[in-house]
Coordinates of C-alpha atoms in Angstrom, one line a residue:
Chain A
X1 CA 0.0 0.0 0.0
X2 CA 1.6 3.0 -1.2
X3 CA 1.6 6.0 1.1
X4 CA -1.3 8.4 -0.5
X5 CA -3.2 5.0 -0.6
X6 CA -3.0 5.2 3.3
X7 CA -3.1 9.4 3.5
X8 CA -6.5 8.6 1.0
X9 CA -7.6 5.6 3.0
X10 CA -7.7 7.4 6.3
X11 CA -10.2 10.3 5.5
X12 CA -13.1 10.3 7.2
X13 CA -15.7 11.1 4.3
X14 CA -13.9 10.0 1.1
X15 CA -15.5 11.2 -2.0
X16 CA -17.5 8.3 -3.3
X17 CA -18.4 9.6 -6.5
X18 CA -14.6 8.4 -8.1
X19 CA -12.7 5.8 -9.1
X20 CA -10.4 5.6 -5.8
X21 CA -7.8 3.6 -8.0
X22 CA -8.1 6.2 -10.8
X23 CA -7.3 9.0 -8.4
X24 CA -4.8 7.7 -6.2
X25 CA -2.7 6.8 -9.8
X26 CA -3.3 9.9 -10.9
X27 CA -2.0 11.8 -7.7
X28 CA 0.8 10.1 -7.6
X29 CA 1.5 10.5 -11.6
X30 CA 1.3 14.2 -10.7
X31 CA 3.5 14.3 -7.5
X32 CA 6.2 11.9 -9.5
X33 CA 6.0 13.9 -12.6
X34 CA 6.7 17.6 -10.6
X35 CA 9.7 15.9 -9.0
X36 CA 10.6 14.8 -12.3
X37 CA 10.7 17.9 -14.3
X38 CA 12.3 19.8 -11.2
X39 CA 14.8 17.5 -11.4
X40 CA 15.2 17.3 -15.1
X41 CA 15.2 21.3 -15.2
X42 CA 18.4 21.0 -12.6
X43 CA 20.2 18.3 -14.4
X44 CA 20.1 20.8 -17.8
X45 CA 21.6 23.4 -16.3
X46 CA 24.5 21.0 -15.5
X47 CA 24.8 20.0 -19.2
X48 CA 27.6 21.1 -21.3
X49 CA 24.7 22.0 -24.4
X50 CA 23.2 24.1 -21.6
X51 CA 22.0 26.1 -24.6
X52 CA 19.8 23.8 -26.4
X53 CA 17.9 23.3 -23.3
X54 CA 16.3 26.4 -23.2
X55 CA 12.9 25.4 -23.8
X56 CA 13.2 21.7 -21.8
X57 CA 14.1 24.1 -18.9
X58 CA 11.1 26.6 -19.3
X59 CA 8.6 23.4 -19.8
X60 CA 10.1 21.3 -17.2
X61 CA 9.4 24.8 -14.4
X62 CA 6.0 25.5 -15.7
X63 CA 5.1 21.5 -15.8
X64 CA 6.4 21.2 -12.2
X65 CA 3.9 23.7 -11.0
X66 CA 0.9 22.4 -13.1
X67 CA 1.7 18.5 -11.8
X68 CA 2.1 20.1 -8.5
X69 CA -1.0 21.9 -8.2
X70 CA -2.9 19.5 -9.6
X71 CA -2.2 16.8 -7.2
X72 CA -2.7 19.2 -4.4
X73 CA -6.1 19.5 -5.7
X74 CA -6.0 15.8 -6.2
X75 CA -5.3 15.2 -2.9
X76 CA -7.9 16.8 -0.7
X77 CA -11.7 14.8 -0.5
X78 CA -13.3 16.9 1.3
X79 CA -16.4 18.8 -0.8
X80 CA -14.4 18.5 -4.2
X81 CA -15.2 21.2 -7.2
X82 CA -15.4 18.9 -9.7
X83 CA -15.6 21.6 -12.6
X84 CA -12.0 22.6 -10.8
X85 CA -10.9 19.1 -10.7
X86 CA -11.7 18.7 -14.9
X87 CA -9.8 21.8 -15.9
X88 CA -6.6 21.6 -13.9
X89 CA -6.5 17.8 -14.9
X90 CA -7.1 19.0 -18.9
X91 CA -4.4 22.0 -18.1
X92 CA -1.9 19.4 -16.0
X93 CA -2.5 16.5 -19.7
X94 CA -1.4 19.2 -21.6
X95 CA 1.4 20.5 -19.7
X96 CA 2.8 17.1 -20.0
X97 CA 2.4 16.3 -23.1
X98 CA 4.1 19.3 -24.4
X99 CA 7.0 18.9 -21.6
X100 CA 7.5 15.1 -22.3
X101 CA 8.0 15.5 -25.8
X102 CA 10.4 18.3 -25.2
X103 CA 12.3 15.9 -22.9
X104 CA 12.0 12.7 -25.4
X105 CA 14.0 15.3 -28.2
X106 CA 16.4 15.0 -25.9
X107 CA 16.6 11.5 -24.7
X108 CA 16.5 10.5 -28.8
X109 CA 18.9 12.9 -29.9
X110 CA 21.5 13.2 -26.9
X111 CA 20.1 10.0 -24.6
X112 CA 20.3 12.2 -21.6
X113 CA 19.1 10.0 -19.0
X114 CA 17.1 12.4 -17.1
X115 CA 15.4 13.3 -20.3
X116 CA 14.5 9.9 -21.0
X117 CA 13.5 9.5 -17.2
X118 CA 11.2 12.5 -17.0
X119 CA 9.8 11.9 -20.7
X120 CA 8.6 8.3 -19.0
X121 CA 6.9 10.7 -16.2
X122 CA 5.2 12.9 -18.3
X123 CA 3.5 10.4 -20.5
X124 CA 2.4 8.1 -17.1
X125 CA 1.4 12.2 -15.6
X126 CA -1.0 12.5 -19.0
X127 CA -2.6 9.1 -19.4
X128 CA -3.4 9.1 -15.3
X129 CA -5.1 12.4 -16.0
X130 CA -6.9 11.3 -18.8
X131 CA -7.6 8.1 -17.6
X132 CA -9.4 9.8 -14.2
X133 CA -10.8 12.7 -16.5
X134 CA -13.3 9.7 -18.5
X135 CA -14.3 8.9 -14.8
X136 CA -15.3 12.0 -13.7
X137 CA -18.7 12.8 -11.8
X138 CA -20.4 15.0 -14.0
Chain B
X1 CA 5.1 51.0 -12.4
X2 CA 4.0 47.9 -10.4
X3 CA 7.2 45.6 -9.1
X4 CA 5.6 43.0 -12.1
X5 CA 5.8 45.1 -15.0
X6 CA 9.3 46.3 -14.0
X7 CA 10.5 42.6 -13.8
X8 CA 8.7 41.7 -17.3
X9 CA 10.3 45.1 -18.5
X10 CA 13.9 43.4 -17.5
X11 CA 13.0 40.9 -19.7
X12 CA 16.4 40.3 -22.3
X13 CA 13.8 39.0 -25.0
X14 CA 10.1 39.6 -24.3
X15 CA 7.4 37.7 -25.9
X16 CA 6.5 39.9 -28.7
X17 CA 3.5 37.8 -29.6
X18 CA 1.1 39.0 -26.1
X19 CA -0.2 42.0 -25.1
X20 CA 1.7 43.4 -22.5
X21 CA -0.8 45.3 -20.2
X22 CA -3.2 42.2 -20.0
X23 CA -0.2 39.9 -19.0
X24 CA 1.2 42.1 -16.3
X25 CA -2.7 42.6 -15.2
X26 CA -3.6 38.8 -15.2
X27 CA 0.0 38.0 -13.5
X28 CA -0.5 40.1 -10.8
X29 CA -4.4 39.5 -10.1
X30 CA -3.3 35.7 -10.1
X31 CA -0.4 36.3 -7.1
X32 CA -3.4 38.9 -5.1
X33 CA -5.8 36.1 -5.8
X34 CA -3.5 33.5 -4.7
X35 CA -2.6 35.3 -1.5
X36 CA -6.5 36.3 -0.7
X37 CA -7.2 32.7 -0.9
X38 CA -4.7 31.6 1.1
X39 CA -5.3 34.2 3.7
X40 CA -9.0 33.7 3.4
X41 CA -8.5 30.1 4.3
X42 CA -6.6 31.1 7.7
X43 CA -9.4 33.4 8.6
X44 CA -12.2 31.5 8.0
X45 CA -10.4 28.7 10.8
X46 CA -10.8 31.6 13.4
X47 CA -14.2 32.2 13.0
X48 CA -17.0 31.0 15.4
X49 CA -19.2 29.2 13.1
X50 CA -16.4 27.3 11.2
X51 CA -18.4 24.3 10.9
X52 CA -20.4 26.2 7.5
X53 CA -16.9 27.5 6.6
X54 CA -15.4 23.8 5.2
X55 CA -16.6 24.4 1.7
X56 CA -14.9 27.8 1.2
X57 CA -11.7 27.1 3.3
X58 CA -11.4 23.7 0.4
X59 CA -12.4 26.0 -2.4
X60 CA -9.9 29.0 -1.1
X61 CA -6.9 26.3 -0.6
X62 CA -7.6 24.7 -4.5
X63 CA -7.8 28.4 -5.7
X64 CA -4.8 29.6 -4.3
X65 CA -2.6 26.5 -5.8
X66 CA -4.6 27.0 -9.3
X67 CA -3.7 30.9 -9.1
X68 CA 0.1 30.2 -8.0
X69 CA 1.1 27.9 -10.2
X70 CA -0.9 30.1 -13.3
X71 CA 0.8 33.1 -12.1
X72 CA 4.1 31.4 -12.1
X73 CA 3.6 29.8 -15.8
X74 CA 2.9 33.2 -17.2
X75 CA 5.8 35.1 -15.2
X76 CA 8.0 32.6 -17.2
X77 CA 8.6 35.0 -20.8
X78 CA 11.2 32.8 -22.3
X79 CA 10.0 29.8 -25.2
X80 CA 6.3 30.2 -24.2
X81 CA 3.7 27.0 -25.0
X82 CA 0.7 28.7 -25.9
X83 CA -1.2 25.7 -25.3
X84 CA -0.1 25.3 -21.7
X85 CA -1.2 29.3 -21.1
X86 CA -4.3 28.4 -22.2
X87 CA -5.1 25.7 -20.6
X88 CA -4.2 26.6 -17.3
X89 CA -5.6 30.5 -17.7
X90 CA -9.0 28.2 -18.0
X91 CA -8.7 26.3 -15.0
X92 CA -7.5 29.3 -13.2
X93 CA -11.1 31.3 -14.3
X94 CA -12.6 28.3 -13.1
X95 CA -11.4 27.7 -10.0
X96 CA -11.7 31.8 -9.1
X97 CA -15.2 31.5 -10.3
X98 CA -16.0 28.7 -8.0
X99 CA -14.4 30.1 -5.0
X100 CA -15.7 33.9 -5.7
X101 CA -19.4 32.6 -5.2
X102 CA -18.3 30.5 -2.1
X103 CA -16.7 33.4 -0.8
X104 CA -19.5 36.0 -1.7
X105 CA -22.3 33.6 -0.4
X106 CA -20.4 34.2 2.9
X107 CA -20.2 38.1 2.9
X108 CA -23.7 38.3 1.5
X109 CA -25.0 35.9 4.7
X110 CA -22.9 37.0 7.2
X111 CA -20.9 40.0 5.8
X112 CA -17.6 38.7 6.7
X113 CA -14.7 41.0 5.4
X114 CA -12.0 38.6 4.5
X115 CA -14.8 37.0 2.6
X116 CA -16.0 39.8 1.0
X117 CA -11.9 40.7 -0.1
X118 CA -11.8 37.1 -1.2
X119 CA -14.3 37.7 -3.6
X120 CA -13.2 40.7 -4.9
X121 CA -9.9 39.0 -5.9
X122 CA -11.6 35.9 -7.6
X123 CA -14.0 38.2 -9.3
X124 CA -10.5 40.2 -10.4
X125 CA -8.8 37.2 -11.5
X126 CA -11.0 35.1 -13.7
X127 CA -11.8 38.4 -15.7
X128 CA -8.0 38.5 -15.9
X129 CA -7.6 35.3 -17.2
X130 CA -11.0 35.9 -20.1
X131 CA -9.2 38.9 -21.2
X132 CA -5.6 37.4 -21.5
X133 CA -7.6 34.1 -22.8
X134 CA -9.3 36.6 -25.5
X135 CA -5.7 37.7 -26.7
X136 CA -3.5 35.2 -26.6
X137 CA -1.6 33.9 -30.0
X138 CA -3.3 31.1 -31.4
Chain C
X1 CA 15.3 1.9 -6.8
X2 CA 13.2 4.7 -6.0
X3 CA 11.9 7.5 -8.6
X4 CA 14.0 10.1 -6.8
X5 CA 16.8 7.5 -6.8
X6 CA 16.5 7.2 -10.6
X7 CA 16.1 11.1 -10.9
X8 CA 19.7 11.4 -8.1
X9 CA 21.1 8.8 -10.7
X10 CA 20.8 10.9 -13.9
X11 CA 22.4 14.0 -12.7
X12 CA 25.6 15.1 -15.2
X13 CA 27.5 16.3 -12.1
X14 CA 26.1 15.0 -8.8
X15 CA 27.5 17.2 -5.8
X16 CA 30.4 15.0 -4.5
X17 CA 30.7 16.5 -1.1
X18 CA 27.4 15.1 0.3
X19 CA 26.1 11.6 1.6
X20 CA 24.0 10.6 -1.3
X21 CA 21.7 8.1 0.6
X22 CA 21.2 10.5 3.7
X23 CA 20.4 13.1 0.8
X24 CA 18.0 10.9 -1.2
X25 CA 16.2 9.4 2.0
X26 CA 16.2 13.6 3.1
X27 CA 14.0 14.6 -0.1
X28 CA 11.8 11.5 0.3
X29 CA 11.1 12.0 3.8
X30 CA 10.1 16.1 2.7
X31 CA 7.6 15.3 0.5
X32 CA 6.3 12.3 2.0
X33 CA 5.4 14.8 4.7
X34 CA 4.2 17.5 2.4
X35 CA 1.6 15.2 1.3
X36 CA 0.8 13.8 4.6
X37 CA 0.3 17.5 5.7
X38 CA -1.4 18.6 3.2
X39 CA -4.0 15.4 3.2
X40 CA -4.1 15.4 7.2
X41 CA -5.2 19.4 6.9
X42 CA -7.8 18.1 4.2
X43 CA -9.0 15.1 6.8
X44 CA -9.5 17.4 9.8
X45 CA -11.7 19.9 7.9
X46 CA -14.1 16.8 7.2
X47 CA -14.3 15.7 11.0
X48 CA -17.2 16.3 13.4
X49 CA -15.1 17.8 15.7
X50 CA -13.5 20.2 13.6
X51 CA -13.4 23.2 16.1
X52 CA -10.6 21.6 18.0
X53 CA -8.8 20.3 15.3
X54 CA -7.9 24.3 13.8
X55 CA -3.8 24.3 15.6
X56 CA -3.6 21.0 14.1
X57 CA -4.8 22.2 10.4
X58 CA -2.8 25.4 10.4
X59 CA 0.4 23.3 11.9
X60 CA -0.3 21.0 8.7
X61 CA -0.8 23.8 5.9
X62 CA 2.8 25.6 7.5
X63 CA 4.3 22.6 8.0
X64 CA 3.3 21.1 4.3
X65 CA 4.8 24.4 3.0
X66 CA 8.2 23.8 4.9
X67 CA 8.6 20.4 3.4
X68 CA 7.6 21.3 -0.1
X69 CA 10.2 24.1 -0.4
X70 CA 12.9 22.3 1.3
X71 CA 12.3 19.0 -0.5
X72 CA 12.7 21.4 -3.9
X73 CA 16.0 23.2 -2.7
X74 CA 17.1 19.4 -1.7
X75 CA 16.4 17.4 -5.1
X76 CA 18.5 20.6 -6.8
X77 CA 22.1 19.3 -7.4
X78 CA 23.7 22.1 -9.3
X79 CA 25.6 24.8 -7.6
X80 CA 24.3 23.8 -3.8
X81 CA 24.6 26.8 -1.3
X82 CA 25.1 24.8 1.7
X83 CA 24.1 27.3 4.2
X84 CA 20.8 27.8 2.3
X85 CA 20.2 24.1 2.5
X86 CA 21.4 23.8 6.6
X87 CA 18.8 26.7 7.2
X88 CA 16.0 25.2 5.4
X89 CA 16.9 21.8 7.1
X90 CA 16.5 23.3 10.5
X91 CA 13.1 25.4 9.5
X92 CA 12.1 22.2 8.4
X93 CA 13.2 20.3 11.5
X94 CA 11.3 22.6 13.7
X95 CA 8.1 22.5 11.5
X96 CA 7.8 18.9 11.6
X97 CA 8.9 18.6 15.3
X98 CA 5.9 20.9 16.2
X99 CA 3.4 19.9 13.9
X100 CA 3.7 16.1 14.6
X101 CA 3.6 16.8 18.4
X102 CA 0.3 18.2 17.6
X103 CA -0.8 15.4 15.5
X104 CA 0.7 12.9 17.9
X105 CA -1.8 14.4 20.6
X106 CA -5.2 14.2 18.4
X107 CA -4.0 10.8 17.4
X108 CA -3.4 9.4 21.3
X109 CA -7.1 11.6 22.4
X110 CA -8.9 10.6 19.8
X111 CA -7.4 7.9 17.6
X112 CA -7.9 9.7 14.3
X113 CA -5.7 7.8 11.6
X114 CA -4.7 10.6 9.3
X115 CA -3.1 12.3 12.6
X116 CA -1.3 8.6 13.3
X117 CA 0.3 8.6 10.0
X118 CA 0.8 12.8 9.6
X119 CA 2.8 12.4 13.1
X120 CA 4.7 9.2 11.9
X121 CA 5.8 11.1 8.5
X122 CA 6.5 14.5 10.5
X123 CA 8.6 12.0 13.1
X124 CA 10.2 10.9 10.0
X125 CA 11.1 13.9 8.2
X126 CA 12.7 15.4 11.0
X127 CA 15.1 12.5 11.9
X128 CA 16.1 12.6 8.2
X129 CA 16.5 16.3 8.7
X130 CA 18.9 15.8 11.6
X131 CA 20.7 13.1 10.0
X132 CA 21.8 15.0 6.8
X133 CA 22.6 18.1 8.8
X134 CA 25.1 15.8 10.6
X135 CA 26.5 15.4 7.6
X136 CA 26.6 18.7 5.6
X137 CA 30.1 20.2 3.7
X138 CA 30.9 22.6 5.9
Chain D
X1 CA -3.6 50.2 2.2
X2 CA -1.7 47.6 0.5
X3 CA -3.5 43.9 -0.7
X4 CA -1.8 42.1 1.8
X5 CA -2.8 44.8 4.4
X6 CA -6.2 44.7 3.8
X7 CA -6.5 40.7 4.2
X8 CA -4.4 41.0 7.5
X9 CA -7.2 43.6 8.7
X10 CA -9.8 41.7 7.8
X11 CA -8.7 38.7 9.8
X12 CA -11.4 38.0 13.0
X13 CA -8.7 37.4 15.4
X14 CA -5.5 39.2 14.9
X15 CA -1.9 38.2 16.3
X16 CA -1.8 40.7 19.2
X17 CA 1.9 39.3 19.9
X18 CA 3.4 41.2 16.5
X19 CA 4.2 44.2 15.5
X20 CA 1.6 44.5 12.5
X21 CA 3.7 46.9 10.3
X22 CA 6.8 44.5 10.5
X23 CA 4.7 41.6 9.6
X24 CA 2.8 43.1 7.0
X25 CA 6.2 44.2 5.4
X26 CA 8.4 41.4 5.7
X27 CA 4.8 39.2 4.1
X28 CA 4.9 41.8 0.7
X29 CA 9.0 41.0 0.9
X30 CA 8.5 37.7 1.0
X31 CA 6.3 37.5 -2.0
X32 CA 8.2 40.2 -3.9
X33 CA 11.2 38.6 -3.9
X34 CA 9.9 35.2 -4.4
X35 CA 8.3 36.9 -7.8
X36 CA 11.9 38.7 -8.8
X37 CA 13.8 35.2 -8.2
X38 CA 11.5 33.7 -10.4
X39 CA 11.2 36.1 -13.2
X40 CA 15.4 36.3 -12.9
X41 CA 15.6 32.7 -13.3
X42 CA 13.7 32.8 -16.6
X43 CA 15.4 36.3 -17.8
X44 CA 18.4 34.4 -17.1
X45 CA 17.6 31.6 -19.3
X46 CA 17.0 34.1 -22.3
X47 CA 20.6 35.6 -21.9
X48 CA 23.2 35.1 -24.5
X49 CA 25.9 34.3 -22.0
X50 CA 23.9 31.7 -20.5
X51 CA 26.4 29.0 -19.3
X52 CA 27.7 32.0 -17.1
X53 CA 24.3 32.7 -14.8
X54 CA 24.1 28.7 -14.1
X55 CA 24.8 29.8 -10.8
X56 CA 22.4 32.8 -10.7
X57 CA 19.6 30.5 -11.9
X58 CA 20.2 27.7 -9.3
X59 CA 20.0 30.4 -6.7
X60 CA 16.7 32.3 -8.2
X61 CA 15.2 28.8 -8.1
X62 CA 16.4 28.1 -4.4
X63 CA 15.2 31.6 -3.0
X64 CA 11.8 31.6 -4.7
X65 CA 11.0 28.9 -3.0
X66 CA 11.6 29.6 0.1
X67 CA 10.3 32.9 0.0
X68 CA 6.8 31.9 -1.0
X69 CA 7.0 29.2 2.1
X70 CA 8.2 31.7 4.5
X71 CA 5.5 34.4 3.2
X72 CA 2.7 31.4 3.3
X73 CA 3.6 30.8 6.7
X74 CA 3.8 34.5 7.9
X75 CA 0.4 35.3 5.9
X76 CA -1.5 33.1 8.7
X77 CA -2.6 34.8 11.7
X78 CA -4.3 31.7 13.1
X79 CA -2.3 29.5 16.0
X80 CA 1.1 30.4 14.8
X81 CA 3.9 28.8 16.5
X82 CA 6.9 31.3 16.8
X83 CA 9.6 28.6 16.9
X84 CA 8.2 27.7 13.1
X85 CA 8.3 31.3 12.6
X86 CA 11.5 32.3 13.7
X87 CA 13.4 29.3 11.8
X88 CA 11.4 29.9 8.2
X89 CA 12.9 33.5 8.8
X90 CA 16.2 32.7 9.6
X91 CA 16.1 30.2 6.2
X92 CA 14.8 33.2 4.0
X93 CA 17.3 35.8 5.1
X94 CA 20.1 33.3 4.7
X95 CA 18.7 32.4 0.8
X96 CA 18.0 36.0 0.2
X97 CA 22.1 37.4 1.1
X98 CA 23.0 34.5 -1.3
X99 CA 21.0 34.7 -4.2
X100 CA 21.1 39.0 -3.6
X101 CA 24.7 38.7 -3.8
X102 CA 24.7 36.5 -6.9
X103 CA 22.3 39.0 -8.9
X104 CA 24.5 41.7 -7.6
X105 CA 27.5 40.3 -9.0
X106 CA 26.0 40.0 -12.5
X107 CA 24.5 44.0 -11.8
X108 CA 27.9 44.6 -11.2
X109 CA 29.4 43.2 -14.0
X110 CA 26.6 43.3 -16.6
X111 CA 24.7 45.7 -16.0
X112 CA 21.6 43.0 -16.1
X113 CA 18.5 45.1 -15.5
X114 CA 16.9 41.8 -14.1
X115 CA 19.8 41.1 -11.7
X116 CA 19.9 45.0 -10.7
X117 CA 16.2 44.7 -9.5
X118 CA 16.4 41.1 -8.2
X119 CA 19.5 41.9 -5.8
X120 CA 17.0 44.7 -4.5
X121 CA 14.3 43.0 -3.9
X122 CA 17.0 40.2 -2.1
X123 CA 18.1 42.5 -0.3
X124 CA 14.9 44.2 1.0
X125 CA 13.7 40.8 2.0
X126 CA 16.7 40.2 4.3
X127 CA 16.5 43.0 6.0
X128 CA 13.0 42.8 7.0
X129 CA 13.4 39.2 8.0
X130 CA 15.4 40.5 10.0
X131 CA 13.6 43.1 11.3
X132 CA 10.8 41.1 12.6
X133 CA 13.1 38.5 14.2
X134 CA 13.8 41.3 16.0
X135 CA 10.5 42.2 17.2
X136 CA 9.0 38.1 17.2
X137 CA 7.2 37.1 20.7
X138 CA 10.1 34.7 22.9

């Protein structure tokens, strides 16, 4: 049992309009994904090509805040927005997708490994959202 | 000049593609939205009747991570994804628009002040966000 | 291996002057208790008894904060100021010391899970705190 | 009457142990500088002579974050606990002289508009950390 499975599993009114496996995947996708791009953004500035990493930089900070904001929302069960919940999960999917194709330039082209490591998050960060966004309450 | 506009004026290489003045506005109604919430939240745990407060101290701490994290992404002026703006300008109306009528249910019923702040900002924000959502490049 | 293990890995130039399993169990133990925090704040707000539970939700929401920033300036490997990173230990020590005290209380009164496992990551955190100030560059 | 003064009044049960114009200053600071560190880090990115600011950017990154934790914490006027306090502080003037002196640098040699207003607003945050760990309740 992971530990947001037992942070979820102790509340004492848990939303039972979701999937419970759904959202715990997705919250950690999103948590696993910010430290991902943080990290990702840290290891480019350590890189001798510092300059073609521009852009991987800028998407890895403004992914990392989407991810993290999003789970944050994630996280909490008691009376969930669920209008809220849909668009930071659409905003946090597109984030991403954007960021982990950014990051698999890189891993293709120069086989950087955090590249290829956060690439892997971004693209488990988008499917978990999409996959909790078709089980939504209305 | 507002401490924003003179760091987006320092800029080396400024996106040339968004109007300025509805940036630095929806930058800086996101960060006094952000801190509103957050402040709102804190009061709202002092109050008396906290018990009819939970909805709007959730919906104040989801705002306030929404309006951080979509302040920080459009801060950011270097190798902009338009498609992350957008979608996270869409969330961040959202989730102001939810927690404005939370908060201005509160200062109609019971005329709180940090409420009635709270849904000043919101209000402020999520127009922000439609008019920088209204300009932005495609 | 764990994900921030992985990310630790993949660094070009990983700081040399630092214990890398005290560091990497450091940054675990800050955002395990960020999320623990933040989902313990989230737990009290939906309990009956709510109105004694407000020192324990504002310990969580500071304490959450601590952990988050100094998780971030933690996972960072380029160009480490040690002194920012023995501050932000000890602000981070403190936080969790206080804050699971509190939890550690609601959890022996009242048996209230979330607090059990909030104090247990805060307990955590803190030791891991201790342990890689022990062993900071100079 | 500042934003962040205005929230502060409106809050139903005041800190009567602080010295409200310190607090309300060192809280705009806080968030000031945390908005300057991370608008540096991104002007930084945009800079020709990029591989020389790796430093400047690792810094910006360090010091946003842990001036938006120290200002979260400060903003809440409900149960504070001053140990928390005083530690938070301590961390943010420490990351403040460091990054402040690292923009300054850069000012110096430069002339980087962004680094020029970023050591200010390091700077300014410092001092009125320090300011109201002069003034904080034992």
């Amino acid at each position: 049992m992971t530990h947001i499975a037992r942070m979820l599993d102790s509340h004492p009114r848990p939303e039972a309009a979701i999937d419970q496996a759904a959202l715990r995947e997705c919250i950690e996708a999103c948590f696993a994904c910010a430290h991902s791009c943080s990290s990702c953004a840290d290891a480019c500035l350590a890189e001798a090509h510092l300059s073609h990493l521009v852009r991987c930089i800028r998407l890895n900070l403004d992914c990392a805040d989407v991810c993290q904001a999003t789970g944050s929302v994630l996280l909490r069960q008691t009376e969930t927005d669920w209008a809220i919940v849909r668009a930071q999960l659409q905003a946090c999917a597109t984030a991403c997708r954007a960021c982990g194709a950014e990051c698999q330039r890189h891993a293709d082209d120069m086989g950087m490994q955090h590249c290829v490591l956060c690439a892997e998050s971004c693209r488990q960060c988008a499917d978990a959202c999409d996959r909790l966004l078709a089980v939504l309450p209305a």
